[in-house]
PDB file of C-alpha atoms in Angstrom:
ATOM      1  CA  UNK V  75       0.000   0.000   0.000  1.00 77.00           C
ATOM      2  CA  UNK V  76       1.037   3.784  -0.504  1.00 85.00           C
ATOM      3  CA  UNK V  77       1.680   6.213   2.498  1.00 91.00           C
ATOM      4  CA  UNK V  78       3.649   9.385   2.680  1.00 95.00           C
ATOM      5  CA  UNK V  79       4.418  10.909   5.870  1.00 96.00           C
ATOM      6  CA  UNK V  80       5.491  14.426   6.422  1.00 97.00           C
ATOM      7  CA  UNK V  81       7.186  14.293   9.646  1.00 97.00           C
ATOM      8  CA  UNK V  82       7.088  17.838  10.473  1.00 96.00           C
ATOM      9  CA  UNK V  83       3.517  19.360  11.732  1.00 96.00           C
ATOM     10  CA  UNK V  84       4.289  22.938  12.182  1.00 97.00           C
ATOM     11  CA  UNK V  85       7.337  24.916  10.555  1.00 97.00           C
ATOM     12  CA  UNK V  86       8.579  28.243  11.614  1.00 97.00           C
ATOM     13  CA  UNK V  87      10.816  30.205   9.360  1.00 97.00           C
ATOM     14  CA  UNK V  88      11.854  33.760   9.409  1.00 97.00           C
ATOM     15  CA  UNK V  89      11.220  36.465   5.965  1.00 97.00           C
ATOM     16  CA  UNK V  90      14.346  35.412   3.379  1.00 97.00           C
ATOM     17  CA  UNK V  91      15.625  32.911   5.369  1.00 97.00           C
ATOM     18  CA  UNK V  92      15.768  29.269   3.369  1.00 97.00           C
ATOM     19  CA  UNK V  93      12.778  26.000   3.853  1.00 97.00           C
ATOM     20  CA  UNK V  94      12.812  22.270   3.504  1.00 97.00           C
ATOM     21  CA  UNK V  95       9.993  20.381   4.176  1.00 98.00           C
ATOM     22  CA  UNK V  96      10.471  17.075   4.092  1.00 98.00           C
ATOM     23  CA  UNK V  97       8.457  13.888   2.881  1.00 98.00           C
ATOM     24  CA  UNK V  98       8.899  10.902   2.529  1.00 97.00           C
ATOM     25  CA  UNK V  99       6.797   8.218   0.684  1.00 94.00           C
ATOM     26  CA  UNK V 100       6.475   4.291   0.697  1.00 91.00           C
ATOM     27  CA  UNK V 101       4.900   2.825  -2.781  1.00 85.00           C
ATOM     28  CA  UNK V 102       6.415  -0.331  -4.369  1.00 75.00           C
ATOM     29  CA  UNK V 103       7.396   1.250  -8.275  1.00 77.00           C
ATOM     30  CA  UNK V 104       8.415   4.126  -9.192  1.00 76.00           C
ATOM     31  CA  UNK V 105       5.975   6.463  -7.208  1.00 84.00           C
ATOM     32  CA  UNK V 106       4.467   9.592  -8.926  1.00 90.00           C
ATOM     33  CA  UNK V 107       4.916  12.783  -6.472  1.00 93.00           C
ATOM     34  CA  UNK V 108       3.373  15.853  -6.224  1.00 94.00           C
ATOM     35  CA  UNK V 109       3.511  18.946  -3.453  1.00 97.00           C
ATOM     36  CA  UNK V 110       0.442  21.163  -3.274  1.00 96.00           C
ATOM     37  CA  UNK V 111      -0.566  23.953  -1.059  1.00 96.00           C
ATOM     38  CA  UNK V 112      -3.364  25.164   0.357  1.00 94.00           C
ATOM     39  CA  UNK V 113      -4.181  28.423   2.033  1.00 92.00           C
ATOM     40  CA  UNK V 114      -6.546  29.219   4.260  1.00 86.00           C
ATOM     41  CA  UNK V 115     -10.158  28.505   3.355  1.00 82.00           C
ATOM     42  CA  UNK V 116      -9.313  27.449  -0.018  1.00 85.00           C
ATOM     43  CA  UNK V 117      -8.396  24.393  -1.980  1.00 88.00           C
ATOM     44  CA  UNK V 118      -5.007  22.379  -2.849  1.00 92.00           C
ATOM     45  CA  UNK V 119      -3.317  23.921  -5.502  1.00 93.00           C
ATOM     46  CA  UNK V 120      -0.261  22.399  -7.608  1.00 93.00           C
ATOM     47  CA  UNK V 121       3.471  23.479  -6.753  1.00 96.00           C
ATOM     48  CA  UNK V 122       5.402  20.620  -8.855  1.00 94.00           C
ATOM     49  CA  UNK V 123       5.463  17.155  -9.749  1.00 92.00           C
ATOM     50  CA  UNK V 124       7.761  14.211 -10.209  1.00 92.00           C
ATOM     51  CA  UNK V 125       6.890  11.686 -12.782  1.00 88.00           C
ATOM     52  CA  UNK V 126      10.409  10.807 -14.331  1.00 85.00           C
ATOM     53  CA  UNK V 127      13.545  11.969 -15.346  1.00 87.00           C
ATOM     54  CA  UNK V 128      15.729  14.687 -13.719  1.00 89.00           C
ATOM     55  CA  UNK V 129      15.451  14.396 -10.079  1.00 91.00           C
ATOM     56  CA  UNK V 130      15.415  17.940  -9.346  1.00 96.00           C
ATOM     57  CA  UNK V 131      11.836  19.280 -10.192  1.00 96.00           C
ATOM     58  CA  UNK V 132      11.344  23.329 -10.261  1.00 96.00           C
ATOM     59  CA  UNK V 133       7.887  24.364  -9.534  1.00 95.00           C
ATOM     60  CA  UNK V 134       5.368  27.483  -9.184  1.00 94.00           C
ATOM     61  CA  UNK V 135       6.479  30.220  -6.950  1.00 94.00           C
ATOM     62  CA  UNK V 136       9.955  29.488  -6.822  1.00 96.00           C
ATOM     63  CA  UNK V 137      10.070  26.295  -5.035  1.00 97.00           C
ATOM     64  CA  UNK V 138      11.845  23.037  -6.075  1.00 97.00           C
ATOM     65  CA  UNK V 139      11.815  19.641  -4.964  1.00 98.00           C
ATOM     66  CA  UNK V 140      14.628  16.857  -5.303  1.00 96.00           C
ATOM     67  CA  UNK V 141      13.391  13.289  -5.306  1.00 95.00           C
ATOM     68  CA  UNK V 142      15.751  10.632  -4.038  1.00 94.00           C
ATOM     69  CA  UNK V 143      15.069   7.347  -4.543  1.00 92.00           C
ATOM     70  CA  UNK V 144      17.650   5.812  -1.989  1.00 92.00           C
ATOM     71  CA  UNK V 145      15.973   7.400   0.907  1.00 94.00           C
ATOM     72  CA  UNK V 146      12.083   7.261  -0.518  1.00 93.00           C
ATOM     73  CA  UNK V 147      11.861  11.245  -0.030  1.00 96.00           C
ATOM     74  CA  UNK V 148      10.726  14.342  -1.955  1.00 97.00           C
ATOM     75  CA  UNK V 149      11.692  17.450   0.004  1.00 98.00           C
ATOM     76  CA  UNK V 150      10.038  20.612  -0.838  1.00 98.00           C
ATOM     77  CA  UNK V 151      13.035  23.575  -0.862  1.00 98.00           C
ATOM     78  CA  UNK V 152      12.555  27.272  -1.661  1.00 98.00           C
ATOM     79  CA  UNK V 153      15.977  29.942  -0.776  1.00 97.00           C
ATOM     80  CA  UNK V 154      14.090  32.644   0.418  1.00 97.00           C
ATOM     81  CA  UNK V 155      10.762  32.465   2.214  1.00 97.00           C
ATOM     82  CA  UNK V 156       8.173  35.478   1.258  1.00 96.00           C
ATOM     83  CA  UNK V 157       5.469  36.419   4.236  1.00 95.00           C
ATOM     84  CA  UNK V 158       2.551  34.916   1.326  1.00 95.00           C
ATOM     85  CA  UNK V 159       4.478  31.817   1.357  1.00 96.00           C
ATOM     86  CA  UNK V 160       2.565  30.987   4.572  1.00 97.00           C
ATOM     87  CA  UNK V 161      -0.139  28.066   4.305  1.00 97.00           C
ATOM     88  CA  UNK V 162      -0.151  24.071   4.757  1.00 97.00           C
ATOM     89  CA  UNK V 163       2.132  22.220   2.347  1.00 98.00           C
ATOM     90  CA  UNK V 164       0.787  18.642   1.231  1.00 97.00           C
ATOM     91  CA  UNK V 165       2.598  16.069  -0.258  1.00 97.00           C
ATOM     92  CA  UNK V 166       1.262  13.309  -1.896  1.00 94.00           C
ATOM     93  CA  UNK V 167       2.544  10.072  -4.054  1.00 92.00           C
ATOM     94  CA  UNK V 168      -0.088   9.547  -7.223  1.00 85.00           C
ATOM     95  CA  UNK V 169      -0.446   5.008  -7.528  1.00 69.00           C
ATOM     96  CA  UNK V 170      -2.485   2.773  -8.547  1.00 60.00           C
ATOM     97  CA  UNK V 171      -5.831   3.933 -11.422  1.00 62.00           C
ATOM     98  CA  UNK V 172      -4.780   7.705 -10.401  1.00 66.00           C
ATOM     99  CA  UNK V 173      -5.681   7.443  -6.747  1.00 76.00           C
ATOM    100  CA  UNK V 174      -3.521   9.993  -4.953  1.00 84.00           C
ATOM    101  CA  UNK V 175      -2.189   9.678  -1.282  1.00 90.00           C
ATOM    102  CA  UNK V 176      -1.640  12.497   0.764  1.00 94.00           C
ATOM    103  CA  UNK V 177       0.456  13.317   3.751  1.00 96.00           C
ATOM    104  CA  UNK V 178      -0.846  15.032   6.613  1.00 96.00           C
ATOM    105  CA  UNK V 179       0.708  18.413   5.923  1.00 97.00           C
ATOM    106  CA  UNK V 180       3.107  20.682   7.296  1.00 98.00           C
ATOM    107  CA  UNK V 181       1.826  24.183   8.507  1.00 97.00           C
ATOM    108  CA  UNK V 182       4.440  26.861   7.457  1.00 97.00           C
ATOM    109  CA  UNK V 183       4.604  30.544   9.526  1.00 97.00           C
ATOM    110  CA  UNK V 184       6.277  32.813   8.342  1.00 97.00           C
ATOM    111  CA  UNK V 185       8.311  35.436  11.390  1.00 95.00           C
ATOM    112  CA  UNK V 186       8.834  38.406  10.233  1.00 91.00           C
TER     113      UNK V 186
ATOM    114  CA  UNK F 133     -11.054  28.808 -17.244  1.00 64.00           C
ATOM    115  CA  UNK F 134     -13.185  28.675 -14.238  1.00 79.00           C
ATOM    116  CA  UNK F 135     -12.439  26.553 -11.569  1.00 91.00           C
ATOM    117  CA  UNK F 136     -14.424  23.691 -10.040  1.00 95.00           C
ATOM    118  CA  UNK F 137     -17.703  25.270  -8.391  1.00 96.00           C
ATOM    119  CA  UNK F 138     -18.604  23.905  -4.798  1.00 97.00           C
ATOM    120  CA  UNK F 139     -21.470  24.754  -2.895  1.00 96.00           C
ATOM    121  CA  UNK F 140     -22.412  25.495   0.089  1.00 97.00           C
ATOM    122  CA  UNK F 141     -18.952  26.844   1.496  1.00 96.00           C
ATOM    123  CA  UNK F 142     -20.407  25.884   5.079  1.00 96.00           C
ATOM    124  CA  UNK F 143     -22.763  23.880   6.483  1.00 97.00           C
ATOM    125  CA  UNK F 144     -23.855  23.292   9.975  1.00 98.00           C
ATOM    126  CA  UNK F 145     -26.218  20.539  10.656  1.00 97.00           C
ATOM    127  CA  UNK F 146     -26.954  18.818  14.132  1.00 97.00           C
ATOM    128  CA  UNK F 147     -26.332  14.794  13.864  1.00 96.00           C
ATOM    129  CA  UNK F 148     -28.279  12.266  12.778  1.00 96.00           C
ATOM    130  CA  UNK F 149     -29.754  15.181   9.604  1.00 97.00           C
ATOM    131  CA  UNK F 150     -28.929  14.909   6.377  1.00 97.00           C
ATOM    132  CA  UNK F 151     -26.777  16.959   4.057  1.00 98.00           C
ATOM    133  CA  UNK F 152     -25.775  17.071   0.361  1.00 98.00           C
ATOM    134  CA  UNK F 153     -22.967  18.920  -1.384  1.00 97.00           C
ATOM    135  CA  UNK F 154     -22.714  20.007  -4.932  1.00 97.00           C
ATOM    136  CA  UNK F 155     -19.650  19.811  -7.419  1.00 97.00           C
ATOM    137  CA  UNK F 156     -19.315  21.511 -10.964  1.00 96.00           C
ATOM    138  CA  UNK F 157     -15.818  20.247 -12.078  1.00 95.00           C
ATOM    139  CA  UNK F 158     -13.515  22.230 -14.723  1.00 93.00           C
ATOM    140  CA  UNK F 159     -15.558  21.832 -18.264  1.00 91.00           C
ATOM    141  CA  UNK F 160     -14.283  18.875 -20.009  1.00 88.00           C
ATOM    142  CA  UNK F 161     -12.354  17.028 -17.335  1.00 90.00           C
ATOM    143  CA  UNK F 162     -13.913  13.224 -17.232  1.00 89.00           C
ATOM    144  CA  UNK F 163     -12.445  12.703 -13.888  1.00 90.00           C
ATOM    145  CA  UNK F 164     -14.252  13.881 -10.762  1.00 94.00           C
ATOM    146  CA  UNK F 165     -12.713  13.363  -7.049  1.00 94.00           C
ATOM    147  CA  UNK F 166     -14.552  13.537  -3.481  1.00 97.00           C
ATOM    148  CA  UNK F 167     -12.011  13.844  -0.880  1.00 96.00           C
ATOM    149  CA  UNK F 168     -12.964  14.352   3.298  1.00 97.00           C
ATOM    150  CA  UNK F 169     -10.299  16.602   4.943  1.00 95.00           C
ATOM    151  CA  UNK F 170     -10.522  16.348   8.746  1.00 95.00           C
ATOM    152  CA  UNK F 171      -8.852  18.957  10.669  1.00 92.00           C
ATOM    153  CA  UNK F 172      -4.857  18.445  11.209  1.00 89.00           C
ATOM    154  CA  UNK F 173      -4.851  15.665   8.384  1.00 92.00           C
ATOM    155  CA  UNK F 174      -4.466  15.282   4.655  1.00 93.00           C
ATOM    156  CA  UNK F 175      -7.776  14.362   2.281  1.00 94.00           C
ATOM    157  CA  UNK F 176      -8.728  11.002   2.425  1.00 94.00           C
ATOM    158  CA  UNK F 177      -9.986  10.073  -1.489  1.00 94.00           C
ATOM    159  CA  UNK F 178     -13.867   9.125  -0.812  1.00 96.00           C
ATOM    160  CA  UNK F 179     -14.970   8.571  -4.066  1.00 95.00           C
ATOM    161  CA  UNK F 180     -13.628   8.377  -7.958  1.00 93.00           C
ATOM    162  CA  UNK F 181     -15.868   9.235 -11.168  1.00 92.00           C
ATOM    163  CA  UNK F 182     -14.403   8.816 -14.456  1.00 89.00           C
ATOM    164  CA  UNK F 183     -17.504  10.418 -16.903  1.00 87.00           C
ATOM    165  CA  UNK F 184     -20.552   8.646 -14.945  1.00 85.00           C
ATOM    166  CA  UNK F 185     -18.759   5.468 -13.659  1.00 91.00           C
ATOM    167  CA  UNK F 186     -17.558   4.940 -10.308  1.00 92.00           C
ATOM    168  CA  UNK F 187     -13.681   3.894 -10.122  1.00 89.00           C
ATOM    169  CA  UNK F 188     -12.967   3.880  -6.678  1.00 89.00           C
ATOM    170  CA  UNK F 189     -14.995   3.863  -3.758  1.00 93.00           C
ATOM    171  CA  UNK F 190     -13.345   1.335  -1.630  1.00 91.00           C
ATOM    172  CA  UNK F 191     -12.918   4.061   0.983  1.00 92.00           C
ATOM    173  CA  UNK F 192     -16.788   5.460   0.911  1.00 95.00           C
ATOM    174  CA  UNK F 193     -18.523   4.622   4.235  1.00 94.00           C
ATOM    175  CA  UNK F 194     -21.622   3.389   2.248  1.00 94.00           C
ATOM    176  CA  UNK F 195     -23.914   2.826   4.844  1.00 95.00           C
ATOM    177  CA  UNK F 196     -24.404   6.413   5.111  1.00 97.00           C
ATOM    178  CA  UNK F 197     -22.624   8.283   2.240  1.00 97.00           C
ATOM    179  CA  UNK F 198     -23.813   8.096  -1.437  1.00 97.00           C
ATOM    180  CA  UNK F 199     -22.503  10.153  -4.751  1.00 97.00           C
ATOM    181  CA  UNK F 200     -23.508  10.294  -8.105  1.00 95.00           C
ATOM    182  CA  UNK F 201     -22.654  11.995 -11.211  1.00 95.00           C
ATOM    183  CA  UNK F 202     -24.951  12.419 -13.665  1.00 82.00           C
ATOM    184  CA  UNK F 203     -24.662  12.841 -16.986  1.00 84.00           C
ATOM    185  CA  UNK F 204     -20.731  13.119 -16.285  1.00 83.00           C
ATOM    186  CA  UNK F 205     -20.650  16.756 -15.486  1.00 91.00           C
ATOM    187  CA  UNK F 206     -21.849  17.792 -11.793  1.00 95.00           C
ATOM    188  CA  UNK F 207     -21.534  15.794  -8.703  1.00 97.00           C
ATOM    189  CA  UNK F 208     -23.624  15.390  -5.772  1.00 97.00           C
ATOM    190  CA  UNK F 209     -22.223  13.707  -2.686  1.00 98.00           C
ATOM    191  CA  UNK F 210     -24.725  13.257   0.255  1.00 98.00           C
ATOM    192  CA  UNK F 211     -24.371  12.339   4.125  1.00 97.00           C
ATOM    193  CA  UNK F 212     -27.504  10.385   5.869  1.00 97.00           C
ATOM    194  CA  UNK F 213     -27.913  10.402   8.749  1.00 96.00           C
ATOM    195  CA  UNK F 214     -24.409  12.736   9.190  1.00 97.00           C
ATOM    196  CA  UNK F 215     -22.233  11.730  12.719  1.00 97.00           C
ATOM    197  CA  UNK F 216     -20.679  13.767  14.721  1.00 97.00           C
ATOM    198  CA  UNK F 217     -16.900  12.488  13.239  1.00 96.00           C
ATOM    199  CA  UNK F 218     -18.062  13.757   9.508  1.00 97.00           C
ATOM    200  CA  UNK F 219     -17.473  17.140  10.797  1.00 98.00           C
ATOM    201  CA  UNK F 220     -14.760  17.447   7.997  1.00 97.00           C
ATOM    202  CA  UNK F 221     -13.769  19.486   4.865  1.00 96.00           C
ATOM    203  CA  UNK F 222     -15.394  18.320   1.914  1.00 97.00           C
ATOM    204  CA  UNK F 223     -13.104  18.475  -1.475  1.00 96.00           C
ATOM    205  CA  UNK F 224     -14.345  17.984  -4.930  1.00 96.00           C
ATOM    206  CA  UNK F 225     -11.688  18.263  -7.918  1.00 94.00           C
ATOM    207  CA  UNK F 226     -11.215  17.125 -11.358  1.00 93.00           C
ATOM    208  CA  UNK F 227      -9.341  16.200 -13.606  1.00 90.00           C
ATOM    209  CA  UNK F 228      -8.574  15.764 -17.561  1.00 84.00           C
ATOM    210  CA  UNK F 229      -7.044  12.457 -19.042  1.00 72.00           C
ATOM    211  CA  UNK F 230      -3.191  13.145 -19.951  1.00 65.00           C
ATOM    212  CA  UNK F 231      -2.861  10.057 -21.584  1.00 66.00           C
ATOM    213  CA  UNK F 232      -3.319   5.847 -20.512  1.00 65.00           C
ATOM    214  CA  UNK F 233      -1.522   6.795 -16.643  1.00 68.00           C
ATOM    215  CA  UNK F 234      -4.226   7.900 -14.879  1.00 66.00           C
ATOM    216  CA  UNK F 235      -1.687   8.503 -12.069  1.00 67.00           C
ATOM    217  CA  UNK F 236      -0.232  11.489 -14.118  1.00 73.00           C
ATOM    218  CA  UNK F 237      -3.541  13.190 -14.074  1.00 78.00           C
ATOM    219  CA  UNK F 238      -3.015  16.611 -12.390  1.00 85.00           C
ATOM    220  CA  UNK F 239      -6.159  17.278  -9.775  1.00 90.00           C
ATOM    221  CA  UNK F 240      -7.975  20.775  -9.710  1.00 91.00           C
ATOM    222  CA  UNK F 241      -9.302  21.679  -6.594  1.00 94.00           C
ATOM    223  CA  UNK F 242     -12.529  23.657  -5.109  1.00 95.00           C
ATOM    224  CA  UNK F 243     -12.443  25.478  -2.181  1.00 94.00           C
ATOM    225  CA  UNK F 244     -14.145  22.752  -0.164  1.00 95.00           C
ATOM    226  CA  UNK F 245     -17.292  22.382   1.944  1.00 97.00           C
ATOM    227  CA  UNK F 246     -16.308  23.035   5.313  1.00 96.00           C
ATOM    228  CA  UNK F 247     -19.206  20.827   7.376  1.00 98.00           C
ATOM    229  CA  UNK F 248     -20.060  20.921  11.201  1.00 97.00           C
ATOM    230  CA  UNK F 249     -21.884  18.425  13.028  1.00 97.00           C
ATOM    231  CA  UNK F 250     -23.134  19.212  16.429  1.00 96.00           C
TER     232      UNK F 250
END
């Protein structure tokens, strides 16, 4: 069966400074990944995928994520943090007949 | 392009009633999703619509949850009698084929149904 689990609930990060979220993912084949975001009161909305290829994936907003096989993750990176940047960061691993599993999120603040 | 249409945004309802939500997916995506989003966890797929046909509901508490999808467009997911532990967010999105892997579909989301059961 699929899981992810995104072992951080809650995030802090000061304006400019650097994130990684992390994420890691169990699925027997070569898993299809995704981050999304979701701010307050709305719905998930795409930041990147993985589906093959290079293993560094560059996404909306200026985020990125590296998928590394050896260690089943997909962390979510971005240099410099913006004060908008602030919301719940999903990540989910896309299986079997398109069925996506999600994580349980990581809320990101953002000092300023 | 519009985005997928839910309705209501809120809904309060006292156990044991009944309660339906409506979905109008993007125009022209086949692929329709119902997810439930409690609070402090990620959305749990309830149901799966490609066109009119169900793909996946293996995770639809059936005894007291039903969707349908008529004519392949809207969707109407319903709660009777509602517990106190559906108090959840309700997520529709959608989807358009990208080719044979479904898995490479990328999901549109609405804004949700945020439901309260007292």
């Amino acid at each position: 069966a699929q899981s992810v689990t995104q072992p951080d609930i809650h995030i802090t990060v000061s304006e400019g400074a650097s994130l990684e979220l992390r994420c890691n993912y169990s699925y027997g084949a070569t898993p299809y990944l995704f981050w999304y975001v979701q701010s307050p009161g709305q719905g998930l909305q795409l930041l990147l995928k993985y589906f093959s290829g290079d293993t560094l994936v560059q996404g909306i907003k200026g985020f990125e994520a590296e998928f590394k096989r050896s260690q089943s993750s997909f962390n979510l990176r971005k240099p410099s943090v913006h004060w908008s940047d602030a919301a719940e960061y999903f990540c989910a691993v896309g299986g079997n007949a398109g069925k996506s599993t999600f994580g349980d999120g990581t809320t990101l603040t953002v000092k300023p | 392009e519009a985005g997928v249409a839910q309705s209501p945004r809120y809904k309060i309802i006292e156990k044991r009633q009944s309660v339906a939500f409506w979905c109008n997916p993007i125009s022209g995506h086949a692929t329709l999703y119902w997810y439930q989003q409690i609070l402090g966890q990620g959305p749990k797929l309830l149901i799966q619509f490609q066109n009119n046909g169900v793909v996946d509901d293996s995770q639809l508490p059936k005894d007291r949850f039903s969707a349908e999808r008529l004519k392949g467009v809207d969707s109407t997911l319903k709660i009777q009698p509602a517990k106190l532990e559906d108090s959840a967010v309700y997520l529709c999105a959608s989807s358009f084929p990208r080719g044979r892997d479904v898995a490479k579909n990328i999901q549109y989301f609405g804004a949700g149904t945020r439901l309260s059961v007292l």
